[in-house]
Amino acid sequence: MMTKKILPALLTASFIFTSVHAAAGPQITAYAKSAVTFHTGAAYNETMGIQTQKINSLKIPKGCTGTIYSPDVSSTEDALTSANTKIAGISTLHQGMGWVVHAKNTGKTTLRYKKGSHTGKLDVEVLPALKLTALKKSAKVSGDKLYLTVKYKNGTDTAITIEGVDIGRSQILFEGEKEPSKESSEAIIPSRWIAKKVTIPAGKTKSVTVTEPVSKKGTIKKFDYPSVYLKYHNVYFSTTPDRSRAVSGVACHDTTSFAAYHK
């Protein structure tokens, strides 16, 4: 008798994304750990200590791709199919490494998974495209505090609530400090999340300012856009908005609020 299970997906806060199909837009990457269990995010290696969380559905903004890898896909009987290919299409990776889920149009559908004698399903909802643009940024030191301000534009038709800002992602560099080496710049950037709840109404702009104590003095010569933890269509995502019309990478956190995730 065939064993039936619901596929749980473990979603990570990591900001490292696979380069496969990068031109297709923001990506959520899943890794099949066993017959019907998945990890999503950058690292399949559990020893890296990346925090994960279990869910039984996947919600992806329109225009994103969800790449599902299986480390032991070797049988031609292994398959992932979509009940509605107009909402979520499926393509196969090279040499049977896995599949790519293409979020084509808003709506709900089901992915059916078969690995040997095991079967299961993963509910998928394609959300409207996540359009959050960072219009401008500024950083300064006043007294013993660092102030980082970013002005965001919500280009969607629903409110977006920013609940946290990762100031570590900005990699602030002061005058006199050396540029990081190529090796260090390619390493995983330590996060410094700061809670900051700001709701940006649909079609509006709003500035978000966060502060943290700092011992350094002088002029800031370089810094990047920070990452944000946000709520969109009742789903939580972390991403790094910049001046482009759509975000360049996204990690999904399902219904886990910033306070719950970073407690």
Backbone as CSV, one residue per row, in Angstrom:
resi,resn,N_x,N_y,N_z,CA_x,CA_y,CA_z,C_x,C_y,C_z
1,MET,0.859,-1.187,0.000,0.000,0.000,0.000,0.893,1.234,0.000
2,MET,0.484,2.213,-0.736,1.291,3.429,-0.844,1.098,4.302,0.370
3,THR,2.184,4.826,0.903,2.127,5.699,2.062,1.826,7.109,1.619
4,LYS,0.841,7.751,2.245,0.475,9.111,1.876,0.761,10.063,3.021
5,LYS,1.402,11.164,2.710,1.726,12.177,3.706,1.558,13.549,3.104
6,ILE,1.342,14.547,3.958,1.379,15.941,3.508,2.812,16.411,3.588
7,LEU,3.298,17.048,2.543,4.678,17.512,2.512,4.858,18.741,3.372
8,PRO,5.616,18.667,4.475,5.930,19.882,5.226,7.079,20.594,4.544
9,ALA,7.072,21.913,4.581,8.188,22.687,4.028,8.829,23.468,5.152
10,LEU,10.144,23.378,5.284,10.865,24.092,6.327,11.506,25.307,5.697
11,LEU,11.071,26.490,6.144,11.506,27.720,5.497,12.547,28.448,6.335
12,THR,13.565,28.943,5.712,14.681,29.532,6.426,14.753,31.036,6.241
13,ALA,15.465,31.689,7.157,15.637,33.138,7.057,16.858,33.515,6.232
14,SER,17.530,32.530,5.661,18.751,32.804,4.930,18.510,33.695,3.714
15,PHE,19.522,34.535,3.392,19.422,35.407,2.228,20.339,34.949,1.102
16,ILE,20.839,33.725,1.167,21.679,33.220,0.090,20.777,32.446,-0.854
17,PHE,20.776,32.809,-2.120,19.859,32.191,-3.072,20.619,31.467,-4.161
18,THR,20.049,30.401,-4.641,20.648,29.655,-5.724,20.717,30.502,-6.989
19,SER,21.732,30.268,-7.795,21.868,31.004,-9.045,21.095,30.345,-10.182
20,VAL,20.555,29.162,-9.954,19.796,28.482,-10.994,18.529,29.270,-11.315
21,HIS,18.301,29.544,-12.589,17.136,30.295,-13.058,17.051,31.678,-12.398
22,ALA,18.182,32.295,-12.110,18.185,33.582,-11.414,17.440,34.655,-12.190
23,ALA,17.444,34.556,-13.514,16.795,35.581,-14.321,15.282,35.543,-14.204
24,ALA,14.754,34.465,-13.650,13.303,34.331,-13.553,12.717,35.186,-12.449
25,GLY,13.548,35.707,-11.564,13.031,36.562,-10.507,13.334,35.991,-9.135
26,PRO,12.719,36.546,-8.085,12.955,36.070,-6.727,12.695,34.582,-6.609
27,GLN,13.451,33.924,-5.742,13.364,32.481,-5.657,13.196,31.991,-4.233
28,ILE,12.433,30.935,-4.087,12.367,30.182,-2.836,12.857,28.792,-3.177
29,THR,13.878,28.313,-2.498,14.505,27.051,-2.857,14.197,25.982,-1.822
30,ALA,13.758,24.836,-2.286,13.432,23.723,-1.402,14.362,22.547,-1.673
31,TYR,14.662,21.791,-0.620,15.500,20.613,-0.747,14.764,19.420,-0.139
32,ALA,14.597,18.359,-0.909,13.944,17.161,-0.395,14.921,16.424,0.515
33,LYS,14.551,16.303,1.762,15.429,15.666,2.735,15.196,14.163,2.784
34,SER,13.956,13.772,2.680,13.605,12.359,2.698,12.438,12.174,1.749
35,ALA,11.689,11.089,1.890,10.650,10.767,0.918,9.679,11.916,0.681
36,VAL,9.131,12.497,1.742,8.138,13.552,1.561,8.352,14.707,2.527
37,THR,9.586,15.003,2.870,9.907,16.117,3.763,10.842,17.072,3.031
38,PHE,10.610,18.386,3.238,11.404,19.374,2.518,12.046,20.379,3.461
39,HIS,13.228,20.833,3.074,13.856,22.025,3.643,13.841,23.083,2.564
40,THR,13.551,24.330,2.918,13.675,25.407,1.929,14.679,26.433,2.414
41,GLY,15.384,27.046,1.481,16.405,28.020,1.809,17.678,27.692,1.079
42,ALA,18.772,28.284,1.525,20.015,28.173,0.783,20.785,26.900,1.089
43,ALA,20.735,26.452,2.327,21.642,25.395,2.752,20.907,24.102,3.047
44,TYR,21.269,23.065,2.330,20.700,21.754,2.626,21.430,21.126,3.807
45,ASN,22.675,21.533,4.050,23.477,20.983,5.123,22.983,21.503,6.468
46,GLU,22.378,20.622,7.266,21.787,21.027,8.551,22.830,21.503,9.557
47,THR,24.084,21.104,9.378,25.117,21.462,10.354,25.439,22.949,10.332
48,MET,24.923,23.698,9.340,25.196,25.134,9.285,24.391,25.898,10.333
49,GLY,23.410,25.247,10.949,22.674,25.864,12.036,21.680,26.921,11.614
50,ILE,21.203,26.868,10.370,20.213,27.844,9.917,18.848,27.483,10.487
51,GLN,18.204,28.444,11.133,16.913,28.197,11.766,15.847,27.893,10.717
52,THR,15.024,26.887,10.969,13.967,26.507,10.046,12.641,26.406,10.771
53,GLN,11.552,26.340,10.003,10.225,26.194,10.577,9.370,25.353,9.649
54,LYS,8.470,24.589,10.217,7.690,23.635,9.440,6.331,24.205,9.049
55,ILE,5.971,24.042,7.783,4.640,24.405,7.306,4.173,23.318,6.343
56,ASN,2.911,23.350,5.955,2.408,22.351,5.014,1.863,22.979,3.741
57,SER,2.254,24.219,3.475,1.871,24.876,2.233,2.958,25.868,1.855
58,LEU,2.939,26.268,0.598,3.937,27.201,0.090,3.222,28.363,-0.586
59,LYS,3.553,29.590,-0.179,2.946,30.780,-0.767,4.040,31.608,-1.425
60,ILE,3.887,31.853,-2.715,4.926,32.513,-3.504,4.338,33.696,-4.260
61,PRO,4.942,34.869,-4.188,4.473,35.997,-5.001,4.607,35.706,-6.494
62,LYS,3.706,36.227,-7.278,3.731,36.058,-8.729,5.076,36.547,-9.288
63,GLY,5.610,35.796,-10.220,6.893,36.136,-10.802,8.063,35.456,-10.132
64,CYS,7.825,34.830,-8.983,8.885,34.109,-8.283,8.980,32.676,-8.800
65,THR,10.091,32.037,-8.519,10.230,30.620,-8.792,10.599,29.893,-7.513
66,GLY,10.049,28.726,-7.333,10.409,27.880,-6.204,11.129,26.656,-6.733
67,THR,12.414,26.515,-6.427,13.203,25.400,-6.934,13.229,24.276,-5.907
68,ILE,12.808,23.099,-6.321,12.753,21.949,-5.421,13.815,20.947,-5.860
69,TYR,14.836,20.777,-5.026,15.894,19.817,-5.297,15.633,18.539,-4.519
70,SER,16.029,17.426,-5.072,16.011,16.166,-4.343,17.400,15.560,-4.447
71,PRO,18.071,15.309,-3.322,19.444,14.820,-3.380,19.554,13.390,-3.890
72,ASP,18.439,12.687,-3.967,18.506,11.293,-4.419,17.477,10.995,-5.505
73,VAL,17.189,11.988,-6.362,16.308,11.736,-7.505,17.085,10.901,-8.518
74,SER,16.732,9.636,-8.615,17.426,8.763,-9.554,16.452,7.909,-10.353
75,SER,15.245,7.793,-9.851,14.256,6.964,-10.522,13.412,7.808,-11.476
76,THR,13.141,7.265,-12.644,12.290,7.965,-13.597,10.849,8.015,-13.123
77,GLU,10.534,7.279,-12.054,9.184,7.278,-11.503,8.956,8.445,-10.552
78,ASP,10.041,9.099,-10.100,9.900,10.261,-9.227,9.333,11.422,-10.039
79,ALA,8.346,12.109,-9.482,7.704,13.165,-10.257,7.077,14.208,-9.356
80,LEU,7.009,15.452,-9.866,6.288,16.545,-9.226,5.384,17.148,-10.299
81,THR,4.092,17.182,-10.043,3.149,17.698,-11.032,2.247,18.749,-10.399
82,SER,1.756,19.670,-11.228,0.873,20.734,-10.774,-0.547,20.456,-11.249
83,ALA,-1.517,20.620,-10.336,-2.916,20.404,-10.698,-3.420,21.489,-11.640
84,ASN,-2.816,22.674,-11.609,-3.218,23.769,-12.490,-1.956,24.466,-12.978
85,THR,-1.528,24.129,-14.181,-0.275,24.665,-14.706,-0.377,26.128,-15.111
86,LYS,-1.602,26.679,-15.193,-1.748,28.102,-15.488,-1.418,28.952,-14.261
87,ILE,-1.536,28.365,-13.076,-1.182,29.058,-11.835,0.262,28.783,-11.462
88,ALA,0.631,27.512,-11.427,1.999,27.120,-11.084,2.478,26.073,-12.069
89,GLY,3.455,26.430,-12.886,4.009,25.492,-13.842,5.205,24.762,-13.262
90,ILE,5.539,23.612,-13.824,6.654,22.802,-13.353,7.600,22.527,-14.511
91,SER,8.883,22.718,-14.280,9.895,22.292,-15.245,10.932,21.454,-14.509
92,THR,11.600,20.582,-15.254,12.546,19.639,-14.657,13.964,20.177,-14.753
93,LEU,14.714,20.040,-13.668,16.110,20.464,-13.663,16.978,19.469,-14.427
94,HIS,18.151,19.914,-14.767,19.094,19.102,-15.535,19.464,17.826,-14.778
95,GLN,19.508,16.723,-15.489,19.935,15.431,-14.960,19.113,14.983,-13.760
96,GLY,17.842,15.328,-13.754,16.954,14.839,-12.709,17.258,15.331,-11.307
97,MET,17.865,16.525,-11.181,18.215,17.052,-9.860,16.989,17.500,-9.076
98,GLY,15.889,17.774,-9.763,14.689,18.249,-9.091,13.808,18.989,-10.065
99,TRP,13.063,19.977,-9.558,12.088,20.682,-10.376,12.066,22.173,-10.028
100,VAL,11.545,22.982,-10.955,11.344,24.403,-10.718,9.846,24.681,-10.784
101,VAL,9.319,25.325,-9.735,7.913,25.733,-9.703,7.844,27.190,-10.151
102,HIS,7.090,27.470,-11.200,6.974,28.818,-11.742,5.630,29.420,-11.320
103,ALA,5.676,30.474,-10.503,4.453,31.144,-10.054,3.964,32.055,-11.173
104,LYS,3.013,31.576,-11.969,2.590,32.282,-13.178,1.476,33.287,-12.938
105,ASN,0.413,32.856,-12.296,-0.759,33.709,-12.086,-1.296,33.503,-10.678
106,THR,-1.902,34.553,-10.121,-2.436,34.455,-8.766,-3.519,33.381,-8.690
107,GLY,-3.567,32.700,-7.576,-4.556,31.648,-7.373,-3.980,30.516,-6.546
108,LYS,-4.762,29.465,-6.356,-4.348,28.320,-5.544,-4.348,27.053,-6.384
109,THR,-3.393,26.195,-6.097,-3.341,24.893,-6.750,-2.611,23.922,-5.837
110,THR,-2.405,22.718,-6.302,-1.758,21.675,-5.512,-0.652,21.019,-6.323
111,LEU,0.484,20.817,-5.677,1.563,20.044,-6.287,1.501,18.632,-5.725
112,ARG,1.547,17.648,-6.607,1.522,16.247,-6.173,2.899,15.651,-6.413
113,TYR,3.388,14.997,-5.388,4.760,14.513,-5.346,4.776,12.996,-5.242
114,LYS,5.666,12.371,-6.002,5.801,10.912,-5.960,7.270,10.552,-5.935
115,LYS,7.664,9.815,-4.937,9.036,9.322,-4.805,8.951,7.849,-4.421
116,GLY,9.223,7.002,-5.373,9.122,5.580,-5.105,7.706,5.207,-4.716
117,SER,7.557,4.609,-3.538,6.236,4.192,-3.061,5.548,5.265,-2.230
118,HIS,6.190,6.414,-2.081,5.626,7.481,-1.258,4.964,8.543,-2.137
119,THR,3.804,9.031,-1.697,3.140,10.123,-2.402,2.728,11.179,-1.393
120,GLY,2.478,12.366,-1.871,2.037,13.438,-0.989,1.601,14.632,-1.797
121,LYS,1.180,15.686,-1.109,0.778,16.895,-1.810,1.274,18.123,-1.067
122,LEU,1.492,19.174,-1.790,1.924,20.452,-1.233,1.014,21.530,-1.800
123,ASP,0.221,22.152,-0.942,-0.675,23.221,-1.387,0.144,24.467,-1.709
124,VAL,-0.161,25.091,-2.834,0.574,26.273,-3.290,-0.400,27.405,-3.580
125,GLU,-0.074,28.589,-3.102,-0.845,29.781,-3.436,0.091,30.806,-4.049
126,VAL,-0.258,31.287,-5.236,0.507,32.352,-5.875,-0.133,33.681,-5.516
127,LEU,0.626,34.535,-4.822,0.156,35.841,-4.380,0.444,36.889,-5.464
128,PRO,-0.191,38.046,-5.403,0.184,39.138,-6.320,1.665,39.484,-6.160
129,ALA,2.267,40.002,-7.212,3.695,40.328,-7.196,4.031,41.268,-6.041
130,LEU,5.146,40.988,-5.368,5.603,41.808,-4.247,6.454,42.949,-4.792
131,LYS,5.881,44.157,-4.831,6.571,45.328,-5.377,6.829,46.324,-4.249
132,LEU,8.001,46.222,-3.663,8.425,47.135,-2.603,9.763,47.722,-3.020
133,THR,9.786,49.025,-3.266,10.975,49.692,-3.791,11.598,50.589,-2.727
134,ALA,12.911,50.531,-2.604,13.638,51.448,-1.724,14.044,52.666,-2.542
135,LEU,13.428,53.818,-2.281,13.662,55.016,-3.090,14.990,55.686,-2.766
136,LYS,15.318,55.788,-1.485,16.603,56.382,-1.092,16.960,55.935,0.309
137,LYS,18.246,56.050,0.643,18.746,55.620,1.943,19.732,56.649,2.487
138,SER,19.833,56.696,3.802,20.809,57.584,4.448,21.239,56.967,5.762
139,ALA,22.459,57.287,6.174,22.985,56.788,7.447,23.869,57.862,8.063
140,LYS,23.781,58.010,9.371,24.607,58.992,10.068,24.806,58.563,11.508
141,VAL,25.832,59.149,12.130,26.095,58.938,13.554,25.847,60.246,14.271
142,SER,25.038,60.188,15.302,24.768,61.354,16.133,24.899,60.934,17.584
143,GLY,25.829,61.567,18.292,26.093,61.162,19.662,26.692,59.766,19.671
144,ASP,26.076,58.860,20.381,26.577,57.491,20.434,25.638,56.522,19.724
145,LYS,24.861,57.052,18.763,23.914,56.207,18.038,24.081,56.318,16.528
146,LEU,23.842,55.200,15.879,23.815,55.139,14.426,22.364,55.182,13.967
147,TYR,22.082,56.050,13.007,20.725,56.186,12.468,20.741,55.749,10.999
148,LEU,19.889,54.779,10.668,19.765,54.318,9.291,18.319,54.545,8.841
149,THR,18.147,55.278,7.751,16.813,55.610,7.245,16.673,55.181,5.792
150,VAL,15.575,54.520,5.487,15.272,54.127,4.106,13.833,54.524,3.795
151,LYS,13.637,55.143,2.646,12.294,55.500,2.195,11.808,54.447,1.214
152,TYR,10.668,53.822,1.534,10.127,52.738,0.723,8.849,53.162,0.022
153,LYS,8.632,52.580,-1.160,7.376,52.757,-1.877,6.681,51.407,-2.024
154,ASN,5.428,51.348,-1.623,4.610,50.149,-1.763,3.865,50.228,-3.095
155,GLY,4.291,49.435,-4.060,3.669,49.445,-5.375,2.570,48.423,-5.553
156,THR,2.107,47.825,-4.468,1.054,46.820,-4.550,-0.295,47.453,-4.225
157,ASP,-1.350,46.628,-4.270,-2.699,47.125,-3.974,-3.163,46.757,-2.574
158,THR,-2.206,46.420,-1.706,-2.543,46.117,-0.319,-1.427,46.622,0.582
159,ALA,-1.731,46.811,1.849,-0.729,47.333,2.784,0.397,46.326,3.015
160,ILE,1.590,46.851,3.232,2.753,46.054,3.612,3.238,46.568,4.957
161,THR,3.401,45.671,5.922,3.885,46.065,7.245,5.297,45.559,7.454
162,ILE,6.236,46.473,7.634,7.608,46.113,7.964,7.702,45.959,9.478
163,GLU,8.179,44.794,9.929,8.246,44.513,11.367,9.671,44.467,11.895
164,GLY,10.639,44.399,11.009,12.022,44.349,11.462,12.970,44.754,10.355
165,VAL,14.134,45.287,10.741,15.154,45.732,9.786,16.485,45.102,10.178
166,ASP,17.154,44.480,9.221,18.458,43.859,9.455,19.549,44.854,9.086
167,ILE,20.052,45.556,10.073,21.054,46.587,9.830,22.412,45.970,9.502
168,GLY,22.601,44.707,9.878,23.840,44.017,9.544,24.010,43.854,8.049
169,ARG,22.893,43.680,7.360,22.925,43.515,5.914,23.457,44.756,5.207
170,SER,23.359,45.922,5.859,23.820,47.168,5.240,25.336,47.247,5.131
171,GLN,26.046,46.482,5.965,27.511,46.469,5.931,28.084,47.890,5.902
172,ILE,27.780,48.648,6.938,28.192,50.058,7.008,29.707,50.175,7.157
173,LEU,30.303,51.011,6.314,31.755,51.186,6.288,32.081,52.648,6.563
174,PHE,32.934,52.903,7.572,33.343,54.259,7.939,34.620,54.656,7.192
175,GLU,34.820,55.967,7.077,36.069,56.485,6.487,37.252,55.923,7.265
176,GLY,38.253,55.470,6.527,39.440,54.909,7.162,39.397,53.403,7.292
177,GLU,38.222,52.817,7.172,38.115,51.366,7.237,38.363,50.751,5.858
178,LYS,38.976,49.588,5.851,39.287,48.918,4.601,38.069,48.194,4.041
179,GLU,38.012,48.159,2.711,36.963,47.385,2.063,37.164,45.908,2.403
180,PRO,36.071,45.165,2.633,36.226,43.739,2.912,36.807,43.006,1.715
181,SER,37.587,41.969,1.998,38.159,41.183,0.916,37.064,40.434,0.179
182,LYS,37.399,39.946,-0.996,36.418,39.214,-1.790,35.916,37.998,-1.035
183,GLU,36.823,37.327,-0.339,36.444,36.127,0.398,35.457,36.456,1.522
184,SER,35.732,37.553,2.255,34.851,37.910,3.362,33.534,38.467,2.861
185,SER,33.555,39.170,1.716,32.317,39.730,1.187,31.383,38.645,0.677
186,GLU,31.950,37.491,0.299,31.134,36.387,-0.189,30.664,35.475,0.940
187,ALA,31.163,35.720,2.151,30.752,34.905,3.289,29.349,35.304,3.741
188,ILE,28.760,34.482,4.598,27.438,34.786,5.132,27.529,36.019,6.025
189,ILE,26.687,37.007,5.765,26.712,38.266,6.507,25.941,38.098,7.815
190,PRO,26.560,38.370,8.979,25.842,38.250,10.257,24.678,39.236,10.322
191,SER,23.552,38.773,10.814,22.369,39.632,10.924,22.380,40.423,12.217
192,ARG,21.843,41.647,12.165,21.603,42.462,13.358,20.197,43.026,13.208
193,TRP,19.218,42.210,13.553,17.819,42.589,13.372,17.366,43.553,14.454
194,ILE,16.631,44.581,14.033,16.063,45.577,14.940,14.563,45.637,14.700
195,ALA,13.779,45.489,15.750,12.325,45.551,15.625,11.881,46.967,15.286
196,LYS,11.007,47.100,14.299,10.499,48.404,13.882,9.233,48.184,13.077
197,LYS,8.087,48.464,13.670,6.822,48.182,12.994,6.291,49.421,12.294
198,VAL,6.276,49.360,10.957,5.795,50.465,10.134,4.913,49.892,9.026
199,THR,3.684,50.400,8.913,2.778,49.956,7.859,2.771,50.966,6.719
200,ILE,3.006,50.477,5.509,2.990,51.326,4.317,1.721,51.008,3.535
201,PRO,0.776,51.940,3.461,-0.471,51.683,2.726,-0.209,51.416,1.245
202,ALA,-1.176,50.811,0.588,-1.062,50.512,-0.841,-0.801,51.782,-1.637
203,GLY,0.201,51.746,-2.508,0.504,52.872,-3.376,1.177,54.050,-2.701
204,LYS,1.557,53.930,-1.443,2.132,55.050,-0.689,3.617,54.840,-0.421
205,THR,4.263,55.907,0.041,5.658,55.845,0.447,5.777,56.186,1.924
206,LYS,6.782,55.645,2.563,7.000,55.939,3.976,8.456,55.643,4.317
207,SER,9.023,56.473,5.199,10.399,56.283,5.640,10.440,55.446,6.911
208,VAL,11.454,54.594,6.999,11.668,53.738,8.165,13.053,54.051,8.716
209,THR,13.128,54.434,9.984,14.401,54.747,10.638,14.639,53.806,11.803
210,VAL,15.824,53.221,11.849,16.215,52.374,12.981,17.510,52.921,13.560
211,THR,17.730,52.686,14.847,18.936,53.155,15.522,19.564,52.019,16.305
212,GLU,20.871,52.128,16.501,21.576,51.193,17.380,22.794,51.905,17.964
213,PRO,23.197,51.521,19.170,24.382,52.137,19.765,25.625,51.855,18.919
214,VAL,26.522,52.825,18.848,27.746,52.640,18.073,28.883,53.374,18.770
215,SER,30.075,52.762,18.751,31.250,53.390,19.375,32.107,54.106,18.341
216,LYS,31.859,53.840,17.081,32.662,54.449,16.018,32.229,55.894,15.770
217,LYS,33.168,56.703,15.344,32.890,58.091,14.996,33.386,58.363,13.578
218,GLY,32.931,59.447,12.997,33.422,59.830,11.685,32.363,59.694,10.616
219,THR,32.816,59.852,9.380,31.913,59.849,8.236,31.690,58.441,7.712
220,ILE,30.447,58.152,7.395,30.116,56.868,6.780,30.317,57.011,5.275
221,LYS,31.181,56.186,4.694,31.486,56.328,3.270,30.739,55.336,2.383
222,LYS,30.209,54.273,2.970,29.540,53.278,2.135,28.597,52.428,2.975
223,PHE,27.437,52.119,2.418,26.526,51.181,3.065,25.486,50.719,2.054
224,ASP,24.979,49.540,2.270,23.996,48.945,1.367,22.595,49.059,1.955
225,TYR,21.600,48.688,1.144,20.226,48.644,1.645,20.092,47.515,2.660
226,PRO,19.342,47.739,3.733,19.142,46.677,4.726,18.099,45.671,4.255
227,SER,18.068,44.542,4.911,16.989,43.591,4.688,15.838,43.930,5.625
228,VAL,14.638,43.513,5.255,13.469,43.776,6.084,12.655,42.499,6.268
229,TYR,11.968,42.434,7.371,11.042,41.340,7.678,9.651,41.951,7.595
230,LEU,8.822,41.457,6.674,7.561,42.136,6.407,6.383,41.181,6.324
231,LYS,5.202,41.773,6.451,3.951,41.020,6.325,3.231,41.499,5.077
232,TYR,2.873,40.528,4.212,2.237,40.836,2.931,1.202,39.755,2.651
233,HIS,-0.065,40.164,2.506,-1.169,39.203,2.318,-1.189,38.167,3.444
234,ASN,-0.946,38.628,4.675,-0.969,37.771,5.867,0.104,36.694,5.857
235,VAL,1.122,36.872,5.042,2.266,35.979,5.012,3.512,36.809,5.298
236,TYR,4.452,36.233,6.046,5.672,36.945,6.402,6.815,36.557,5.464
237,PHE,7.543,37.577,5.011,8.693,37.381,4.135,9.864,38.197,4.664
238,SER,11.065,37.763,4.345,12.242,38.611,4.532,12.883,38.808,3.174
239,THR,13.335,40.028,2.911,13.858,40.368,1.602,14.717,41.624,1.706
240,THR,15.408,41.964,0.635,16.254,43.150,0.608,15.807,44.051,-0.541
241,PRO,14.849,44.931,-0.314,14.383,45.820,-1.391,15.471,46.819,-1.772
242,ASP,15.544,47.128,-3.071,16.454,48.165,-3.539,15.680,49.088,-4.480
243,ARG,16.359,49.719,-5.417,15.696,50.696,-6.279,15.000,50.065,-7.490
244,SER,15.092,48.767,-7.631,14.395,48.111,-8.734,12.907,48.033,-8.433
245,ARG,12.099,47.720,-9.428,10.644,47.736,-9.270,10.129,46.548,-8.470
246,ALA,10.894,45.493,-8.379,10.471,44.332,-7.609,11.657,43.832,-6.795
247,VAL,11.381,43.149,-5.691,12.459,42.658,-4.840,13.282,41.634,-5.602
248,SER,14.564,41.521,-5.234,15.475,40.639,-5.964,15.661,39.284,-5.314
249,GLY,15.130,39.095,-4.136,15.229,37.811,-3.453,14.255,37.779,-2.297
250,VAL,13.711,36.614,-1.988,12.708,36.536,-0.931,12.786,35.198,-0.222
251,ALA,12.670,35.233,1.108,12.517,34.018,1.898,11.167,34.092,2.588
252,CYS,10.439,32.991,2.599,9.089,32.961,3.157,9.110,32.413,4.570
253,HIS,8.328,33.043,5.470,8.244,32.596,6.863,6.821,32.251,7.268
254,ASP,5.934,32.071,6.280,4.557,31.642,6.511,3.860,32.590,7.487
255,THR,3.345,32.081,8.619,2.573,32.922,9.551,3.383,33.320,10.790
256,THR,4.698,33.171,10.735,5.544,33.495,11.894,5.894,34.971,11.895
257,SER,5.403,35.703,12.875,5.682,37.132,12.983,7.136,37.373,13.334
258,PHE,7.588,38.620,13.163,8.965,38.968,13.514,9.220,38.715,14.995
259,ALA,8.269,39.098,15.842,8.447,38.929,17.299,8.607,37.456,17.655
260,ALA,7.828,36.591,16.999,7.898,35.161,17.304,9.192,34.554,16.757
261,TYR,9.610,34.991,15.576,10.788,34.409,14.951,12.084,34.814,15.642
262,HIS,12.139,36.056,16.132,13.375,36.577,16.716,13.333,36.707,18.230
263,LYS,12.426,35.983,18.863,12.362,36.067,20.324,13.539,35.349,20.963
